[in-house]
mmCIF file of C-alpha atoms in Angstrom:
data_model
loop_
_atom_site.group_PDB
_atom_site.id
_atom_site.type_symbol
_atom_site.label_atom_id
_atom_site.label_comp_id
_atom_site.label_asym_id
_atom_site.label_seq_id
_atom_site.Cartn_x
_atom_site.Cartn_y
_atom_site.Cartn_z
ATOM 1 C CA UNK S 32 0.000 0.000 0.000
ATOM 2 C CA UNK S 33 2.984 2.370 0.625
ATOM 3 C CA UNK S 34 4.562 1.498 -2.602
ATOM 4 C CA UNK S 35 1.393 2.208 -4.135
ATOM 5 C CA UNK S 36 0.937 5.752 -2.381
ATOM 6 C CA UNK S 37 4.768 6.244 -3.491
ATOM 7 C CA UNK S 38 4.205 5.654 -6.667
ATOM 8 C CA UNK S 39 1.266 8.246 -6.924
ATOM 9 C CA UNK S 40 3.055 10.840 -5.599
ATOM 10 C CA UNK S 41 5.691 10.344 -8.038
ATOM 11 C CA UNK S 42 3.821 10.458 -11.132
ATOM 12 C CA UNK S 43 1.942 13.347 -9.711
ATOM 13 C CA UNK S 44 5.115 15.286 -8.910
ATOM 14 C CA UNK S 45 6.405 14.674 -12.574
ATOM 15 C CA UNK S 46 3.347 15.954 -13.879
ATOM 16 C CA UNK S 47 3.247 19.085 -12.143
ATOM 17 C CA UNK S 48 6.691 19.167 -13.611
ATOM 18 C CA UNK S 49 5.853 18.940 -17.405
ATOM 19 C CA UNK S 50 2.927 20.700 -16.728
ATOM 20 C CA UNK S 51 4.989 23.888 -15.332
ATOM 21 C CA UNK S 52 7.379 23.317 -18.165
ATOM 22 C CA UNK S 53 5.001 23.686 -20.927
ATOM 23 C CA UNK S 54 2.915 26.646 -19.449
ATOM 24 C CA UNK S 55 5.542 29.267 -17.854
ATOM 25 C CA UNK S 56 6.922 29.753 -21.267
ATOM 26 C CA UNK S 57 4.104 30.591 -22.764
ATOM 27 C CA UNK S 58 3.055 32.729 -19.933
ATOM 28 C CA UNK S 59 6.103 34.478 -20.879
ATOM 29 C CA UNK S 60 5.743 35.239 -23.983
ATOM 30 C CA UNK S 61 3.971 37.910 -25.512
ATOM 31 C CA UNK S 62 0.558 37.693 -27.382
ATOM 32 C CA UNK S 63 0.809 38.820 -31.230
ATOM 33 C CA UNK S 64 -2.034 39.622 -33.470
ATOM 34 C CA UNK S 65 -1.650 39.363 -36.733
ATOM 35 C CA UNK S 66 -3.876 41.707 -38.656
ATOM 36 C CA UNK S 67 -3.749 44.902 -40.991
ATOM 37 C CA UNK S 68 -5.018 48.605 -40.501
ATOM 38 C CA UNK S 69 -6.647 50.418 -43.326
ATOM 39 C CA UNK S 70 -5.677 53.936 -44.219
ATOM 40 C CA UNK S 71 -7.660 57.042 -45.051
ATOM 41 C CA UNK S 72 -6.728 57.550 -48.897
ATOM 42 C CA UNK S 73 -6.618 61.146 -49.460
ATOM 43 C CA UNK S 74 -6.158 62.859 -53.323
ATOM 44 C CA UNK S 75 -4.694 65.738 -54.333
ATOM 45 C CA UNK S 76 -4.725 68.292 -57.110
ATOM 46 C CA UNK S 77 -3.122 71.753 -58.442
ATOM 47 C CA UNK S 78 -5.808 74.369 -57.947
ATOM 48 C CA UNK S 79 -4.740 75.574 -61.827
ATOM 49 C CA UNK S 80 -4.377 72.852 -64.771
ATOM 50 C CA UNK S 81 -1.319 73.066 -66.684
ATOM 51 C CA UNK S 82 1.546 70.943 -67.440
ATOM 52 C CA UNK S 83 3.287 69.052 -64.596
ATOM 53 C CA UNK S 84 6.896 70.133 -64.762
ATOM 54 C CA UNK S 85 8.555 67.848 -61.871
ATOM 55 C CA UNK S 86 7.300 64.981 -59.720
ATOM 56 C CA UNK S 87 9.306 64.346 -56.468
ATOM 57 C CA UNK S 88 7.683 61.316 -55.571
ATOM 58 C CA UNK S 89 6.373 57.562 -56.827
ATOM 59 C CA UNK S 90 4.047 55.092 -56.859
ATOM 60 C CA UNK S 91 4.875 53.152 -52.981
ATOM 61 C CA UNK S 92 7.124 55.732 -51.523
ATOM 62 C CA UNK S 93 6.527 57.271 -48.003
ATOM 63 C CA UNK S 94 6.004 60.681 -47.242
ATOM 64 C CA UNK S 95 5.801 63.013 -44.353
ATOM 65 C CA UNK S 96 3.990 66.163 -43.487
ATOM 66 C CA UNK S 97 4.996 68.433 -45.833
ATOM 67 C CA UNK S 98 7.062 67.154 -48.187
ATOM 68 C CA UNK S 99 6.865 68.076 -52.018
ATOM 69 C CA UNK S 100 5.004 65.931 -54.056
ATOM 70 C CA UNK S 101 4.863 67.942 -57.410
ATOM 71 C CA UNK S 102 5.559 70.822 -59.094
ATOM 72 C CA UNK S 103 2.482 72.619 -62.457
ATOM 73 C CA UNK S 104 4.517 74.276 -64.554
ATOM 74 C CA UNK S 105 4.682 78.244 -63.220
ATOM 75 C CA UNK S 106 5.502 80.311 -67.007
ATOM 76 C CA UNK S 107 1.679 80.904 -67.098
ATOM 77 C CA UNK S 108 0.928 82.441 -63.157
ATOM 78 C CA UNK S 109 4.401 83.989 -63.566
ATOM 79 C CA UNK S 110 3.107 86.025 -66.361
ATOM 80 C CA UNK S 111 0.081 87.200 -64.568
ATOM 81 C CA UNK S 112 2.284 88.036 -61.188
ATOM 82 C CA UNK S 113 4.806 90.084 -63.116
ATOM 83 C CA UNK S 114 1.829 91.776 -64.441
ATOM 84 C CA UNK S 115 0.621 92.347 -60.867
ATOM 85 C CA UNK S 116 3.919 93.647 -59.624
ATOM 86 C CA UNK S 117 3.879 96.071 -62.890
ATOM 87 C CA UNK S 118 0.448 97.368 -61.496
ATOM 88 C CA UNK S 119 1.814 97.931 -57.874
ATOM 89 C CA UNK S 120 4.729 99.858 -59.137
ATOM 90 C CA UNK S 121 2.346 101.983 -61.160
ATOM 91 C CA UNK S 122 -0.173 102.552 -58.260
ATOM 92 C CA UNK S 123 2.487 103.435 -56.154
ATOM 93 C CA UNK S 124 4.234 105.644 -58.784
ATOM 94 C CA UNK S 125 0.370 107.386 -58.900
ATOM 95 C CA UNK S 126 0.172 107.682 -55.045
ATOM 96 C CA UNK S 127 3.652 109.743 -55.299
ATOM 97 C CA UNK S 128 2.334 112.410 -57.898
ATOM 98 C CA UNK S 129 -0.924 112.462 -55.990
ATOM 99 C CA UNK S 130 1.010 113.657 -52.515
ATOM 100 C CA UNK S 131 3.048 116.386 -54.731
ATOM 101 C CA UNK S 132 -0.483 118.379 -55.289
ATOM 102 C CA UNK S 133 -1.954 119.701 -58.661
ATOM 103 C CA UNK S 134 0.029 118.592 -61.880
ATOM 104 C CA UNK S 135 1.401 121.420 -63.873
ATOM 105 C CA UNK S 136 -0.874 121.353 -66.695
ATOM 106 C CA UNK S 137 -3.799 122.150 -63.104
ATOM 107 C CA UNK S 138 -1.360 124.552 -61.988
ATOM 108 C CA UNK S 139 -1.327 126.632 -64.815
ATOM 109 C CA UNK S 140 -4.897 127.004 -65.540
ATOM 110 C CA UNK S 141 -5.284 128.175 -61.702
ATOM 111 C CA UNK S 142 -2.016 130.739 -61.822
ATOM 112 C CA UNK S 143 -3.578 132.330 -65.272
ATOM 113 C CA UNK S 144 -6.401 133.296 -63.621
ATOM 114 C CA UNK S 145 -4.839 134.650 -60.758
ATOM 115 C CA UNK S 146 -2.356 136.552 -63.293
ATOM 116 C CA UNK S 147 -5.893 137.667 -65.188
ATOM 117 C CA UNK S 148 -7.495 138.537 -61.746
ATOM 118 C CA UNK S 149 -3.698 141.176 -61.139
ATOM 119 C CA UNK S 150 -4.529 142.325 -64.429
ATOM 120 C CA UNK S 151 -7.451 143.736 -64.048
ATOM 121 C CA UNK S 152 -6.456 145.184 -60.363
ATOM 122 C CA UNK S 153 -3.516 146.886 -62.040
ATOM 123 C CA UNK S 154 -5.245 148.258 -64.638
ATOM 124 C CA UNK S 155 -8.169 148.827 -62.021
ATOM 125 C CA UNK S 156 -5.586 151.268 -60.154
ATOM 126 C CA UNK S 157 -4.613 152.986 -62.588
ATOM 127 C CA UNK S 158 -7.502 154.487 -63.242
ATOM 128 C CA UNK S 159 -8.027 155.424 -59.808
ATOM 129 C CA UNK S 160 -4.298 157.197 -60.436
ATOM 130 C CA UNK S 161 -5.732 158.552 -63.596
ATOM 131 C CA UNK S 162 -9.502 159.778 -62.653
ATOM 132 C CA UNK S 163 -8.629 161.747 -59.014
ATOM 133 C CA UNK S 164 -6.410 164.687 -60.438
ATOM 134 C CA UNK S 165 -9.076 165.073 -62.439
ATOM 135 C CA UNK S 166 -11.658 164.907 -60.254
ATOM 136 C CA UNK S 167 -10.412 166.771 -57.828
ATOM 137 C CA UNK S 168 -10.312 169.705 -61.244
ATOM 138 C CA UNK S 169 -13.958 169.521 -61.958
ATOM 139 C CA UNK S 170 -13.585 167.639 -65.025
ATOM 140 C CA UNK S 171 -15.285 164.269 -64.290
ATOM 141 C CA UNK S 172 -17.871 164.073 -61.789
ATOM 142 C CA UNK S 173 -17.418 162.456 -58.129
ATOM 143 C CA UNK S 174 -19.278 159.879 -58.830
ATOM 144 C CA UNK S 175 -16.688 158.728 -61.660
ATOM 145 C CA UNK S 176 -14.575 158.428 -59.012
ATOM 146 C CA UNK S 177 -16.839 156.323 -56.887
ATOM 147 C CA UNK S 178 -17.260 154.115 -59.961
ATOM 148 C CA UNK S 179 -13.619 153.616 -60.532
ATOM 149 C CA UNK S 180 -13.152 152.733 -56.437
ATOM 150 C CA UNK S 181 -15.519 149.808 -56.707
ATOM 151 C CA UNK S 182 -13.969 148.680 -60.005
ATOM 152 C CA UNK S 183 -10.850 148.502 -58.292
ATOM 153 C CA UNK S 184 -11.934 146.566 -54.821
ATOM 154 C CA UNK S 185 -13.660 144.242 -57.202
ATOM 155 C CA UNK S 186 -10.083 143.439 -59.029
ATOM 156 C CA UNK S 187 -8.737 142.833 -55.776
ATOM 157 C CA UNK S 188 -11.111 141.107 -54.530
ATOM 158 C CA UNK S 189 -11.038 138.698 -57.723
ATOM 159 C CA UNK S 190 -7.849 138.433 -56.944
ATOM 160 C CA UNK S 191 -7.907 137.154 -53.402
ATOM 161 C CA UNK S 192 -10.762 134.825 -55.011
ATOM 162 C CA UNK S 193 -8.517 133.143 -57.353
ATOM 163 C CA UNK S 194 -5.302 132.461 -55.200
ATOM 164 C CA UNK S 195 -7.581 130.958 -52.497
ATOM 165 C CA UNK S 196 -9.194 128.961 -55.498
ATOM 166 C CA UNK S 197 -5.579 127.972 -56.447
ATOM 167 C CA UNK S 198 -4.784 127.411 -52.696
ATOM 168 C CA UNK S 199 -8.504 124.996 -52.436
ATOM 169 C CA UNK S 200 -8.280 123.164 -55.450
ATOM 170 C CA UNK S 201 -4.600 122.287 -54.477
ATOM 171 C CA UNK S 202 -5.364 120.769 -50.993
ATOM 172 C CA UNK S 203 -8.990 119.300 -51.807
ATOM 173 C CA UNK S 204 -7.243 117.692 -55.609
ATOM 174 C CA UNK S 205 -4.265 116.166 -53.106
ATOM 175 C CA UNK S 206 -6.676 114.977 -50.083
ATOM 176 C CA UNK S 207 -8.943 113.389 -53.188
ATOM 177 C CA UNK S 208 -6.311 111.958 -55.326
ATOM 178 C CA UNK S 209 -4.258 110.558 -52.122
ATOM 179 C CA UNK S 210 -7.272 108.773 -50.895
ATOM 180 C CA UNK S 211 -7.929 107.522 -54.550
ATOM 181 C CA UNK S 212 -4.168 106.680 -55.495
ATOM 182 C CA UNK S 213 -4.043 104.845 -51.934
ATOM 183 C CA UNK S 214 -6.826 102.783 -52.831
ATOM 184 C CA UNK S 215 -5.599 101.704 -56.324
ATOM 185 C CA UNK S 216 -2.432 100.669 -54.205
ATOM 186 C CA UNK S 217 -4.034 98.470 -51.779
ATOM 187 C CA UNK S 218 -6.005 96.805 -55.158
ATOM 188 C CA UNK S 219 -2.752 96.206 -56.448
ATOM 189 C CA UNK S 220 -1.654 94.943 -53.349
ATOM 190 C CA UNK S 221 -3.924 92.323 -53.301
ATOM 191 C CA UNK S 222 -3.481 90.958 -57.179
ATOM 192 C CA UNK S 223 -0.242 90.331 -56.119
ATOM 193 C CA UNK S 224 -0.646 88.407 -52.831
ATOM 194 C CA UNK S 225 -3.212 86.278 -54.981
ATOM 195 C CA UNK S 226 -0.568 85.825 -57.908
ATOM 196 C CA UNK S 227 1.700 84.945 -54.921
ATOM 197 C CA UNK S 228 -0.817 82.708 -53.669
ATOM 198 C CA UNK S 229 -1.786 81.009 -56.806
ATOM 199 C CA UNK S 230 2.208 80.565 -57.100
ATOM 200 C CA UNK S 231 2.576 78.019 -54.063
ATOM 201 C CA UNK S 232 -0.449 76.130 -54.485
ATOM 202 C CA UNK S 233 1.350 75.087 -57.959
ATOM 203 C CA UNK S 234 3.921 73.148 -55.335
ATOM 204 C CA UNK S 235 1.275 70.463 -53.348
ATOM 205 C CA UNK S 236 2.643 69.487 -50.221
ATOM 206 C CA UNK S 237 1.648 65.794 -48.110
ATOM 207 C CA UNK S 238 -0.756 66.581 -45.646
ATOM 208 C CA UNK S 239 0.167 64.099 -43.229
ATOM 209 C CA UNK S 240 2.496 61.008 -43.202
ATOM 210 C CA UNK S 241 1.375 57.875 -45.653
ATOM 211 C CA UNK S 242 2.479 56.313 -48.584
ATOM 212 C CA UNK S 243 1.874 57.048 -52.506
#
């Protein structure tokens, strides 16, 4: 009966023993699932058609955040920006004349009516000069004289008239033409920055890491 109990134990014991064997390994060791993830496919495009000049990248290649993937041919936009830059530099150019005041051809329509406007105050005076002597002798009447008096503060008050004219038209023309010339500017401006625009969206970038 002892041998019997022996025996037991034995086989028992060398059970637990290729029992522990077989299972602490695997206890061990890692579980790995075998599997696959799917990506988002995303597609990309030029915003302008035209011919591609330069591809940086091919079918199965990996790509990062902002890396180059193409390159539309520029000659096109490049045209239109150099046309935009050509229409800042004129604005600008406009903006300038605008800030010196009236343009010469203004100016001397305004300072020919001033020198009209002396004119007639010269002249005005001189026949005040001319009529008192001989007013004061009997030979025209006083009121001659009043008549000449008035002729002569109108002149010079035609003349004060047209250099404050001259003086108005100058400021209000510059205030006017600033405002517009500064406007045209900030138009201009603006073509560019779009040519500019249009420009780097001919380049694509990756939007995020994946693979062609």
């Amino acid at each position: 009966m002892k041998q019997r109990l022996l025996v037991i134990a034995l086989l028992l014991a060398a059970a637990a023993l290729i029992a522990a064997l077989v299972l602490v390994p695997r206890l061990n060791r890692s579980n790995v699932l075998t599997g696959y993830v799917e990506g988002e496919p995303l597609y990309l495009a030029a915003p302008v058609s035209g011919a591609v000049a330069q591809v940086y990248v091919q079918r199965g290649d990996r790509v990062q955040a902002g890396d180059r993937l193409f390159v539309v041919d520029p000659k096109q936009l490049d045209a239109q920006r150099q046309q935009a830059q050509a229409e800042v530099g004129a604005a600008e150019a406009q903006a300038r004349d605008a800030r010196k005041g009236l343009r010469p051809v203004e100016l001397a329509v305004y300072d020919a009516n001033i020198a009209a406007a002396e004119a007639r105050a010269r002249d005005a005076a001189a026949d005040m000069r001319r009529v008192q002597p001989l007013v004061r002798k009997g030979i025209y009447a006083p009121a001659r004289l009043d008549d000449v008096r008035a002729a002569l503060q109108t002149a010079n008050a035609q003349v004060v008239a047209a250099r404050r004219q001259r003086d108005a038209a100058a400021l209000g023309a510059r205030e006017g033409q600033v405002q517009a010339a500064d406007s045209r500017v900030a138009q201009a401006q603006a073509g560019l920055s779009a040519a500019d625009a249009r420009l780097s969206d001919l380049a694509p970038v990756a939007p995020s890491a994946g693979r062609v």
